[in-house]
Amino acid sequence: MMGRTGGVEGGSIRPGKYSHVERERRFLLARPPEPSTVTVTRVITDRYVMGTRLRLRRADFADGRCELKLTQKVPVPQPGAVQGLITNTYLSPAEYDVLASLPAALLSKTRFSVPPLGVDVFDGRLQGLVLAEAEFTTDDEAQSFVPSAECVAEVTDDARFTGGRLVRASRQELLGWLAEYGLRPAGSQDPAE
């Protein structure tokens, strides 16, 4: 039986009372999903708080709802679908505003739910990046998942395609990374940052 204290020790993960194991696989797509396949749409603004493992998220849904949360991700240094431990805390608007005053790097994207995938279409300097994620509750589910034909390449083990790394990536870095997987977004000749 697990104790109440979770943590990561030498690649071994122990979920705790408030954190759980995050299992996900990530895939590059050549284009956004067809609108007819989308079940839910939300615009996400992530604030990666400088010098921490904390992410402040604002998700604005097409129906007018707004979800605010603080997330801590503790990565594990091992390949595969187990990404580490994740803890989420849902916030009131006042709590969000206090935390949003902290120095942070911003990342914006639109997430389209196309079950079983969440497909992120990025904005700004990451425009042209289309990244899909599938989340799992067990290791067996993660290992047996067969991605759809729209998934060009799996990047689960490529740390460059994690939010914490993407938030610091330049346009040129992104284009180089995508080129390694045979992807060249429209307008990628533009050297603007």
CSV table of C-alpha atoms in Angstrom, one decimal:
chain,number,residue,atom,x,y,z
A,1,MET,CA,0.0,0.0,0.0
A,2,MET,CA,1.2,3.5,-0.9
A,3,GLY,CA,1.9,6.1,1.8
A,4,ARG,CA,0.3,9.5,1.8
A,5,THR,CA,3.5,11.2,0.6
A,6,GLY,CA,4.2,11.0,-3.1
A,7,GLY,CA,7.3,11.8,-4.9
A,8,VAL,CA,9.9,10.9,-7.6
A,9,GLU,CA,13.0,9.0,-6.5
A,10,GLY,CA,15.5,7.9,-9.0
A,11,GLY,CA,12.9,7.4,-11.8
A,12,SER,CA,10.5,5.6,-9.5
A,13,ILE,CA,7.1,7.4,-9.0
A,14,ARG,CA,5.0,7.3,-5.9
A,15,PRO,CA,1.6,9.0,-6.2
A,16,GLY,CA,0.5,10.8,-3.1
A,17,LYS,CA,-2.7,12.0,-1.6
A,18,TYR,CA,-3.0,15.0,-3.9
A,19,SER,CA,-0.9,14.0,-6.9
A,20,HIS,CA,-1.4,11.3,-9.5
A,21,VAL,CA,0.7,9.7,-12.2
A,22,GLU,CA,0.4,11.4,-15.5
A,23,ARG,CA,0.4,9.0,-18.4
A,24,GLU,CA,0.2,10.5,-21.9
A,25,ARG,CA,1.5,10.0,-25.4
A,26,ARG,CA,2.1,12.9,-27.7
A,27,PHE,CA,2.0,13.0,-31.5
A,28,LEU,CA,2.7,15.6,-34.2
A,29,LEU,CA,-0.1,16.2,-36.8
A,30,ALA,CA,0.3,17.9,-40.2
A,31,ARG,CA,-2.8,20.0,-39.8
A,32,PRO,CA,-5.6,20.9,-37.4
A,33,PRO,CA,-8.6,18.5,-37.1
A,34,GLU,CA,-11.6,18.7,-39.3
A,35,PRO,CA,-14.3,20.8,-37.6
A,36,SER,CA,-16.8,18.0,-37.9
A,37,THR,CA,-14.7,15.8,-35.7
A,38,VAL,CA,-14.3,18.3,-32.8
A,39,THR,CA,-16.5,17.8,-29.7
A,40,VAL,CA,-15.2,20.6,-27.5
A,41,THR,CA,-13.1,23.7,-28.2
A,42,ARG,CA,-11.3,25.9,-25.7
A,43,VAL,CA,-8.7,28.7,-26.0
A,44,ILE,CA,-5.9,28.1,-23.5
A,45,THR,CA,-3.4,30.5,-22.1
A,46,ASP,CA,-0.7,28.9,-20.0
A,47,ARG,CA,1.6,30.9,-17.7
A,48,TYR,CA,4.8,29.0,-16.8
A,49,VAL,CA,5.8,30.7,-13.5
A,50,MET,CA,9.5,31.6,-13.7
A,51,GLY,CA,11.9,29.4,-11.6
A,52,THR,CA,9.2,26.9,-10.7
A,53,ARG,CA,7.5,23.7,-11.9
A,54,LEU,CA,4.1,25.6,-11.7
A,55,ARG,CA,1.8,26.3,-14.6
A,56,LEU,CA,-1.2,28.7,-14.3
A,57,ARG,CA,-3.9,27.9,-16.9
A,58,ARG,CA,-6.9,29.8,-18.2
A,59,ALA,CA,-9.1,27.9,-20.5
A,60,ASP,CA,-12.0,29.7,-22.2
A,61,PHE,CA,-14.6,27.4,-23.7
A,62,ALA,CA,-16.7,28.1,-26.7
A,63,ASP,CA,-19.9,28.1,-24.6
A,64,GLY,CA,-18.6,30.9,-22.4
A,65,ARG,CA,-17.3,28.9,-19.4
A,66,CYS,CA,-13.9,29.7,-18.0
A,67,GLU,CA,-11.7,27.2,-16.1
A,68,LEU,CA,-8.8,28.5,-14.0
A,69,LYS,CA,-6.2,26.1,-12.4
A,70,LEU,CA,-2.7,25.8,-11.0
A,71,THR,CA,-0.8,22.8,-12.0
A,72,GLN,CA,2.5,21.3,-10.7
A,73,LYS,CA,4.2,18.7,-12.8
A,74,VAL,CA,7.1,16.7,-11.4
A,75,PRO,CA,8.7,15.0,-14.4
A,76,VAL,CA,10.3,11.5,-14.3
A,77,PRO,CA,13.5,10.8,-16.2
A,78,GLN,CA,12.3,7.7,-18.1
A,79,PRO,CA,11.0,7.0,-21.6
A,80,GLY,CA,7.4,6.1,-22.3
A,81,ALA,CA,4.0,7.3,-21.5
A,82,VAL,CA,4.6,7.9,-17.7
A,83,GLN,CA,5.4,11.6,-17.6
A,84,GLY,CA,5.7,12.0,-13.9
A,85,LEU,CA,3.4,13.3,-11.1
A,86,ILE,CA,0.7,16.0,-11.7
A,87,THR,CA,-1.2,18.0,-9.1
A,88,ASN,CA,-4.1,20.3,-10.1
A,89,THR,CA,-5.8,23.0,-8.0
A,90,TYR,CA,-8.9,24.8,-9.4
A,91,LEU,CA,-8.9,28.5,-8.6
A,92,SER,CA,-11.4,31.3,-8.2
A,93,PRO,CA,-10.9,34.4,-10.4
A,94,ALA,CA,-9.4,36.3,-7.5
A,95,GLU,CA,-6.9,33.5,-6.7
A,96,TYR,CA,-6.0,33.3,-10.4
A,97,ASP,CA,-5.4,37.1,-10.6
A,98,VAL,CA,-3.0,37.0,-7.6
A,99,LEU,CA,-1.0,34.2,-9.1
A,100,ALA,CA,-1.1,35.8,-12.6
A,101,SER,CA,0.9,38.7,-11.2
A,102,LEU,CA,4.0,36.4,-10.8
A,103,PRO,CA,6.7,36.6,-13.6
A,104,ALA,CA,5.9,33.9,-16.2
A,105,ALA,CA,6.5,32.8,-19.7
A,106,LEU,CA,3.3,32.6,-21.8
A,107,LEU,CA,2.1,30.0,-24.2
A,108,SER,CA,-1.2,30.2,-26.1
A,109,LYS,CA,-3.1,27.6,-28.1
A,110,THR,CA,-6.5,26.3,-29.0
A,111,ARG,CA,-7.4,22.8,-27.9
A,112,PHE,CA,-9.8,20.7,-29.9
A,113,SER,CA,-11.2,17.6,-28.3
A,114,VAL,CA,-11.3,14.9,-30.9
A,115,PRO,CA,-11.7,11.8,-28.7
A,116,PRO,CA,-9.5,10.1,-27.7
A,117,LEU,CA,-7.2,12.9,-28.5
A,118,GLY,CA,-6.8,16.5,-27.4
A,119,VAL,CA,-5.3,18.4,-30.3
A,120,ASP,CA,-3.5,21.7,-29.6
A,121,VAL,CA,-3.1,24.2,-32.4
A,122,PHE,CA,-0.5,26.8,-31.2
A,123,ASP,CA,-0.4,30.6,-31.7
A,124,GLY,CA,2.3,33.2,-32.0
A,125,ARG,CA,5.8,32.1,-32.7
A,126,LEU,CA,4.7,28.4,-32.4
A,127,GLN,CA,2.1,28.9,-35.2
A,128,GLY,CA,2.1,25.8,-37.4
A,129,LEU,CA,2.7,23.4,-34.5
A,130,VAL,CA,-0.2,20.9,-34.2
A,131,LEU,CA,0.3,18.5,-31.3
A,132,ALA,CA,-2.1,15.8,-30.1
A,133,GLU,CA,-2.1,14.1,-26.7
A,134,ALA,CA,-3.8,11.0,-25.5
A,135,GLU,CA,-4.1,10.4,-21.7
A,136,PHE,CA,-4.4,7.0,-20.0
A,137,THR,CA,-5.2,5.6,-16.6
A,138,THR,CA,-3.0,2.5,-16.8
A,139,ASP,CA,0.3,1.5,-18.4
A,140,ASP,CA,-1.5,-1.2,-20.4
A,141,GLU,CA,-3.9,1.3,-22.0
A,142,ALA,CA,-0.9,3.6,-22.9
A,143,GLN,CA,1.1,0.7,-24.5
A,144,SER,CA,-1.8,-0.7,-26.5
A,145,PHE,CA,-3.0,2.6,-27.9
A,146,VAL,CA,-2.9,2.8,-31.7
A,147,PRO,CA,-2.8,6.4,-33.0
A,148,SER,CA,-4.9,7.5,-35.9
A,149,ALA,CA,-3.5,7.9,-39.4
A,150,GLU,CA,-3.5,11.7,-38.8
A,151,CYS,CA,-0.6,11.3,-36.3
A,152,VAL,CA,2.5,11.9,-38.4
A,153,ALA,CA,5.1,11.1,-35.7
A,154,GLU,CA,5.1,10.1,-32.0
A,155,VAL,CA,7.0,12.6,-29.9
A,156,THR,CA,6.3,11.3,-26.4
A,157,ASP,CA,10.0,10.8,-25.6
A,158,ASP,CA,11.0,14.1,-27.3
A,159,ALA,CA,11.2,16.6,-24.4
A,160,ARG,CA,11.3,19.5,-26.9
A,161,PHE,CA,7.5,19.0,-27.4
A,162,THR,CA,6.5,19.5,-23.7
A,163,GLY,CA,4.9,22.7,-22.7
A,164,GLY,CA,7.8,23.6,-20.4
A,165,ARG,CA,10.2,23.5,-23.3
A,166,LEU,CA,7.9,24.9,-26.0
A,167,VAL,CA,7.3,28.0,-23.9
A,168,ARG,CA,11.0,28.9,-24.3
A,169,ALA,CA,11.4,27.9,-28.0
A,170,SER,CA,12.1,30.3,-30.7
A,171,ARG,CA,10.4,30.2,-34.1
A,172,GLN,CA,13.6,29.0,-35.8
A,173,GLU,CA,14.1,26.2,-33.2
A,174,LEU,CA,10.5,25.0,-33.7
A,175,LEU,CA,10.8,25.0,-37.5
A,176,GLY,CA,14.1,23.0,-37.2
A,177,TRP,CA,12.4,20.5,-34.8
A,178,LEU,CA,9.4,20.0,-37.1
A,179,ALA,CA,11.7,19.6,-40.1
A,180,GLU,CA,13.4,16.7,-38.3
A,181,TYR,CA,10.0,14.9,-38.5
A,182,GLY,CA,9.4,15.9,-42.1
A,183,LEU,CA,6.9,18.7,-41.3
A,184,ARG,CA,7.1,22.2,-42.8
A,185,PRO,CA,4.2,24.4,-41.7
A,186,ALA,CA,2.7,26.9,-44.2
A,187,GLY,CA,4.6,30.2,-44.1
A,188,SER,CA,7.7,28.5,-42.5
A,189,GLN,CA,10.0,30.5,-44.8
A,190,ASP,CA,9.2,33.5,-42.7
A,191,PRO,CA,12.2,34.1,-40.4
A,192,ALA,CA,10.2,36.4,-38.0
A,193,GLU,CA,10.4,35.4,-34.3
